[in-house]
Coordinates of C-alpha atoms in Angstrom, one line a residue:
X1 CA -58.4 19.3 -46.9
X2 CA -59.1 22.8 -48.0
X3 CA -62.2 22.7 -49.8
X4 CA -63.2 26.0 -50.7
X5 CA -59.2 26.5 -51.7
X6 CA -59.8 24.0 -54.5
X7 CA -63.4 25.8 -55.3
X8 CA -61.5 29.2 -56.2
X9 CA -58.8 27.6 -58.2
X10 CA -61.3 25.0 -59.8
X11 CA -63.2 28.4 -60.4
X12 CA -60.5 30.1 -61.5
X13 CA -59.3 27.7 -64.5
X14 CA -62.8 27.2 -65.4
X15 CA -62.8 31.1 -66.3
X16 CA -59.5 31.0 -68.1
X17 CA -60.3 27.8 -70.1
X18 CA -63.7 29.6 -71.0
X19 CA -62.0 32.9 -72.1
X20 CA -59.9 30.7 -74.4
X21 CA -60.9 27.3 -75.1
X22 CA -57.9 25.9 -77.1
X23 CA -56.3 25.8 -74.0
X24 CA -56.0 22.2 -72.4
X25 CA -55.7 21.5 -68.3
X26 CA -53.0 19.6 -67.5
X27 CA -55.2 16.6 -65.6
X28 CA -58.9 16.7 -65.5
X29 CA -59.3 16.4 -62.3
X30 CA -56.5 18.1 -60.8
X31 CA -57.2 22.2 -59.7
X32 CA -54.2 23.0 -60.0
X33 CA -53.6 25.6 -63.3
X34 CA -49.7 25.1 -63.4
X35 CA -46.7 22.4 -62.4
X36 CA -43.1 22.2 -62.7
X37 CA -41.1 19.1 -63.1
X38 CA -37.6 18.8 -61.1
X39 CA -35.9 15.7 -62.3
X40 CA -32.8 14.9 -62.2
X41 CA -30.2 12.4 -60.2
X42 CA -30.2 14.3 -56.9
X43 CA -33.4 17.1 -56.5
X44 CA -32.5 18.9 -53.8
X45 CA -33.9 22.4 -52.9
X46 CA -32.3 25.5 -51.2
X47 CA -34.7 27.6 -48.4
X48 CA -36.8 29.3 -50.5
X49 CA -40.1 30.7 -51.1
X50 CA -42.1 30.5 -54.4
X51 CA -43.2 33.9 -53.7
X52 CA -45.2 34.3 -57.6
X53 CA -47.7 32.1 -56.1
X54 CA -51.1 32.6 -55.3
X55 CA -50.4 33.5 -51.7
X56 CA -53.4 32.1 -50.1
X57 CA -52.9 29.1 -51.9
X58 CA -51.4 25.4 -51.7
X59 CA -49.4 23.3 -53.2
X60 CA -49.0 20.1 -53.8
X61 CA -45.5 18.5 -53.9
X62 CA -45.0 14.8 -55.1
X63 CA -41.7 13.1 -54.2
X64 CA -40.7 10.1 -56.4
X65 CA -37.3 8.1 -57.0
X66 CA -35.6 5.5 -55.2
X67 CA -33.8 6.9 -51.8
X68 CA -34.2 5.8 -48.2
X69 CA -36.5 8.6 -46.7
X70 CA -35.2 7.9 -43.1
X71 CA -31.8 9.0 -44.6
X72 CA -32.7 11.9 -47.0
X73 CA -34.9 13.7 -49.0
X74 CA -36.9 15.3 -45.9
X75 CA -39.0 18.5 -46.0
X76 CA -37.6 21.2 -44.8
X77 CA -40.1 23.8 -42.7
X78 CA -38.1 26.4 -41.4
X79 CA -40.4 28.7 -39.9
X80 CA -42.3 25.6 -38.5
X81 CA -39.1 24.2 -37.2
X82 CA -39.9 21.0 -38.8
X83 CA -38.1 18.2 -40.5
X84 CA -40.6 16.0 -42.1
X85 CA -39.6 12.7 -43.6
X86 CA -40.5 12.7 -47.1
X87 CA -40.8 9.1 -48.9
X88 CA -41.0 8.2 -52.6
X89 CA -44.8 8.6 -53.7
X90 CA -45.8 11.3 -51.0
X91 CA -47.6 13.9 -51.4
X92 CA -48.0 17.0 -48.8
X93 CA -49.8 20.5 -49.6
X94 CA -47.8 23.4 -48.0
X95 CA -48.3 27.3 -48.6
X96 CA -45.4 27.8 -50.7
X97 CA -45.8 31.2 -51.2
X98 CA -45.4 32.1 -47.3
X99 CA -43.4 29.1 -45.6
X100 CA -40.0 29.1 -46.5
X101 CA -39.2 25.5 -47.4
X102 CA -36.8 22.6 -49.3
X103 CA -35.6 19.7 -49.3
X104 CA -32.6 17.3 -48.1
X105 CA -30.4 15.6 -50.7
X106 CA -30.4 12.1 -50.7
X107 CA -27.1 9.5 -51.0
X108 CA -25.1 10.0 -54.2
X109 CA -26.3 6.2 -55.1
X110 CA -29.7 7.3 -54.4
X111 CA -32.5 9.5 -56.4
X112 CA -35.0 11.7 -56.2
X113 CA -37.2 14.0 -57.9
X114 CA -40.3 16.0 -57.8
X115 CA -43.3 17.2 -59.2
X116 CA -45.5 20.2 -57.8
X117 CA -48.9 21.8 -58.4
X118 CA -49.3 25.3 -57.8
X119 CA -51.8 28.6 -58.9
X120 CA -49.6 31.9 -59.9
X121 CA -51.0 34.7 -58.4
X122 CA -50.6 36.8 -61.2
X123 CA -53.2 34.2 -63.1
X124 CA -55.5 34.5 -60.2
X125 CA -54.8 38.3 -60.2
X126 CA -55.5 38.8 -63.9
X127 CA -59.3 36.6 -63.7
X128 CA -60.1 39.0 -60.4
X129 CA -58.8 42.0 -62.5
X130 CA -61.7 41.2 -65.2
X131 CA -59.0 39.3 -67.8
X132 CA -57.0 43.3 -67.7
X133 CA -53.6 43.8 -66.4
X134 CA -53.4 45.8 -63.2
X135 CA -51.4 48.6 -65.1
X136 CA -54.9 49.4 -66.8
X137 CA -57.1 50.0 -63.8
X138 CA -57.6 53.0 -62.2
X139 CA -57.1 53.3 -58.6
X140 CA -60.1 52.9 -57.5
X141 CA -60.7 49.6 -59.6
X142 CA -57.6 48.4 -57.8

Protein backbone atom coordinates (compact mmCIF):
# COMPACT_ATOMS: atom_id res chain seq x y z
CA UNK A 1 0.00 0.00 0.00
CA UNK A 2 2.83 2.42 0.37
CA UNK A 3 5.59 0.99 -1.39
CA UNK A 4 8.37 3.21 -1.48
CA UNK A 5 7.38 3.84 2.56
CA UNK A 6 8.45 0.22 3.15
CA UNK A 7 11.68 0.78 0.66
CA UNK A 8 13.05 3.67 3.11
CA UNK A 9 12.42 1.70 6.25
CA UNK A 10 13.48 -1.71 4.67
CA UNK A 11 16.54 0.65 3.67
CA UNK A 12 16.82 2.12 6.76
CA UNK A 13 17.23 -1.19 9.06
CA UNK A 14 19.33 -2.69 6.41
CA UNK A 15 21.91 0.21 7.33
CA UNK A 16 21.56 -0.17 11.03
CA UNK A 17 21.84 -3.97 11.03
CA UNK A 18 25.00 -3.37 8.78
CA UNK A 19 26.58 -0.77 11.19
CA UNK A 20 26.10 -3.46 13.83
CA UNK A 21 25.42 -6.84 12.99
CA UNK A 22 24.73 -8.52 16.35
CA UNK A 23 21.68 -6.86 16.21
CA UNK A 24 18.60 -9.23 15.19
CA UNK A 25 15.19 -7.76 13.36
CA UNK A 26 12.34 -8.63 15.06
CA UNK A 27 10.57 -10.62 11.85
CA UNK A 28 12.40 -11.12 8.63
CA UNK A 29 10.07 -9.97 6.70
CA UNK A 30 8.49 -7.27 8.43
CA UNK A 31 10.06 -3.32 7.86
CA UNK A 32 9.25 -2.28 10.59
CA UNK A 33 12.54 -1.57 13.08
CA UNK A 34 10.38 -1.36 16.42
CA UNK A 35 7.02 -2.70 18.15
CA UNK A 36 5.35 -2.44 21.38
CA UNK A 37 3.06 -4.96 22.88
CA UNK A 38 -0.24 -3.65 24.89
CA UNK A 39 -1.75 -6.68 26.57
CA UNK A 40 -3.66 -6.85 29.11
CA UNK A 41 -7.63 -7.56 30.01
CA UNK A 42 -9.13 -4.38 28.60
CA UNK A 43 -6.39 -2.25 26.01
CA UNK A 44 -7.94 0.70 25.59
CA UNK A 45 -6.21 3.97 24.34
CA UNK A 46 -6.65 7.63 25.18
CA UNK A 47 -6.42 10.44 21.96
CA UNK A 48 -3.08 10.59 21.46
CA UNK A 49 -0.37 10.90 19.09
CA UNK A 50 2.87 8.86 18.98
CA UNK A 51 4.60 11.98 18.10
CA UNK A 52 8.63 10.09 18.38
CA UNK A 53 7.64 8.45 15.26
CA UNK A 54 8.99 8.75 12.00
CA UNK A 55 6.45 11.31 10.87
CA UNK A 56 6.15 10.38 7.31
CA UNK A 57 5.71 6.98 8.34
CA UNK A 58 2.98 4.20 9.06
CA UNK A 59 2.13 2.00 11.31
CA UNK A 60 0.75 -1.01 11.61
CA UNK A 61 -1.66 -1.84 14.52
CA UNK A 62 -2.83 -5.52 15.08
CA UNK A 63 -5.99 -5.98 17.24
CA UNK A 64 -6.31 -9.50 18.88
CA UNK A 65 -8.56 -10.98 21.89
CA UNK A 66 -11.97 -12.00 22.12
CA UNK A 67 -14.60 -8.90 22.17
CA UNK A 68 -17.54 -8.21 19.80
CA UNK A 69 -16.14 -5.51 17.46
CA UNK A 70 -19.67 -4.13 16.66
CA UNK A 71 -19.78 -3.35 20.38
CA UNK A 72 -16.14 -2.18 21.21
CA UNK A 73 -12.78 -1.93 20.53
CA UNK A 74 -13.23 0.67 17.44
CA UNK A 75 -10.55 2.96 16.00
CA UNK A 76 -10.81 6.15 16.91
CA UNK A 77 -9.82 8.95 14.06
CA UNK A 78 -10.48 12.14 15.36
CA UNK A 79 -9.31 14.49 12.94
CA UNK A 80 -10.84 12.17 10.20
CA UNK A 81 -14.10 12.11 12.16
CA UNK A 82 -14.05 8.42 11.95
CA UNK A 83 -15.14 5.53 13.97
CA UNK A 84 -13.86 2.43 12.42
CA UNK A 85 -14.82 -0.97 13.67
CA UNK A 86 -11.85 -2.75 14.70
CA UNK A 87 -12.16 -6.83 14.89
CA UNK A 88 -9.90 -9.38 16.45
CA UNK A 89 -6.98 -10.16 13.82
CA UNK A 90 -7.19 -6.73 11.96
CA UNK A 91 -4.71 -4.96 10.85
CA UNK A 92 -4.91 -1.15 9.60
CA UNK A 93 -1.72 1.19 8.85
CA UNK A 94 -2.41 4.86 10.05
CA UNK A 95 0.21 7.80 10.39
CA UNK A 96 0.55 7.67 13.97
CA UNK A 97 2.75 10.33 14.35
CA UNK A 98 0.19 13.08 12.74
CA UNK A 99 -3.47 11.62 13.24
CA UNK A 100 -4.48 11.68 16.64
CA UNK A 101 -5.99 8.29 17.37
CA UNK A 102 -7.25 5.35 20.08
CA UNK A 103 -9.30 3.08 20.77
CA UNK A 104 -12.77 2.09 22.42
CA UNK A 105 -12.81 -0.32 25.43
CA UNK A 106 -14.54 -3.31 25.08
CA UNK A 107 -17.20 -5.17 27.76
CA UNK A 108 -15.60 -5.90 31.16
CA UNK A 109 -16.23 -9.90 30.10
CA UNK A 110 -14.55 -9.17 26.98
CA UNK A 111 -10.68 -8.66 25.79
CA UNK A 112 -8.52 -7.01 23.83
CA UNK A 113 -5.10 -6.23 23.12
CA UNK A 114 -2.68 -4.97 20.58
CA UNK A 115 0.42 -5.17 18.90
CA UNK A 116 1.93 -2.22 16.62
CA UNK A 117 4.84 -1.68 14.14
CA UNK A 118 6.31 1.50 13.97
CA UNK A 119 9.99 3.44 12.73
CA UNK A 120 11.23 6.14 15.49
CA UNK A 121 12.16 9.12 13.86
CA UNK A 122 15.05 9.69 15.90
CA UNK A 123 16.40 6.07 14.28
CA UNK A 124 15.61 7.30 10.85
CA UNK A 125 17.16 10.75 11.95
CA UNK A 126 20.43 9.29 13.27
CA UNK A 127 21.08 6.84 9.64
CA UNK A 128 20.23 10.35 7.55
CA UNK A 129 22.56 12.14 10.13
CA UNK A 130 25.54 9.67 8.86
CA UNK A 131 25.12 7.25 12.25
CA UNK A 132 26.06 11.15 14.37
CA UNK A 133 23.71 12.68 16.74
CA UNK A 134 22.28 15.95 15.54
CA UNK A 135 24.08 17.82 18.50
CA UNK A 136 27.37 17.14 16.44
CA UNK A 137 26.56 18.72 13.13
CA UNK A 138 27.12 21.97 12.16
CA UNK A 139 24.49 24.07 10.91
CA UNK A 140 24.93 23.74 7.72
CA UNK A 141 25.16 19.73 7.85
CA UNK A 142 21.70 20.09 9.47
Amino acid sequence: YAPKQAHYMKDTCSKVLERDPNLVPNFPDIVWPAMSFNFGKNVATHKHVDCMNLPQGLCAIWAGGDYDPTEGGHLILWKLKRIIEFPPHSWILIPSSIIPHGNSSVHPHENRVSITHFCPGGLARWVEAGFTLMESLTPAER
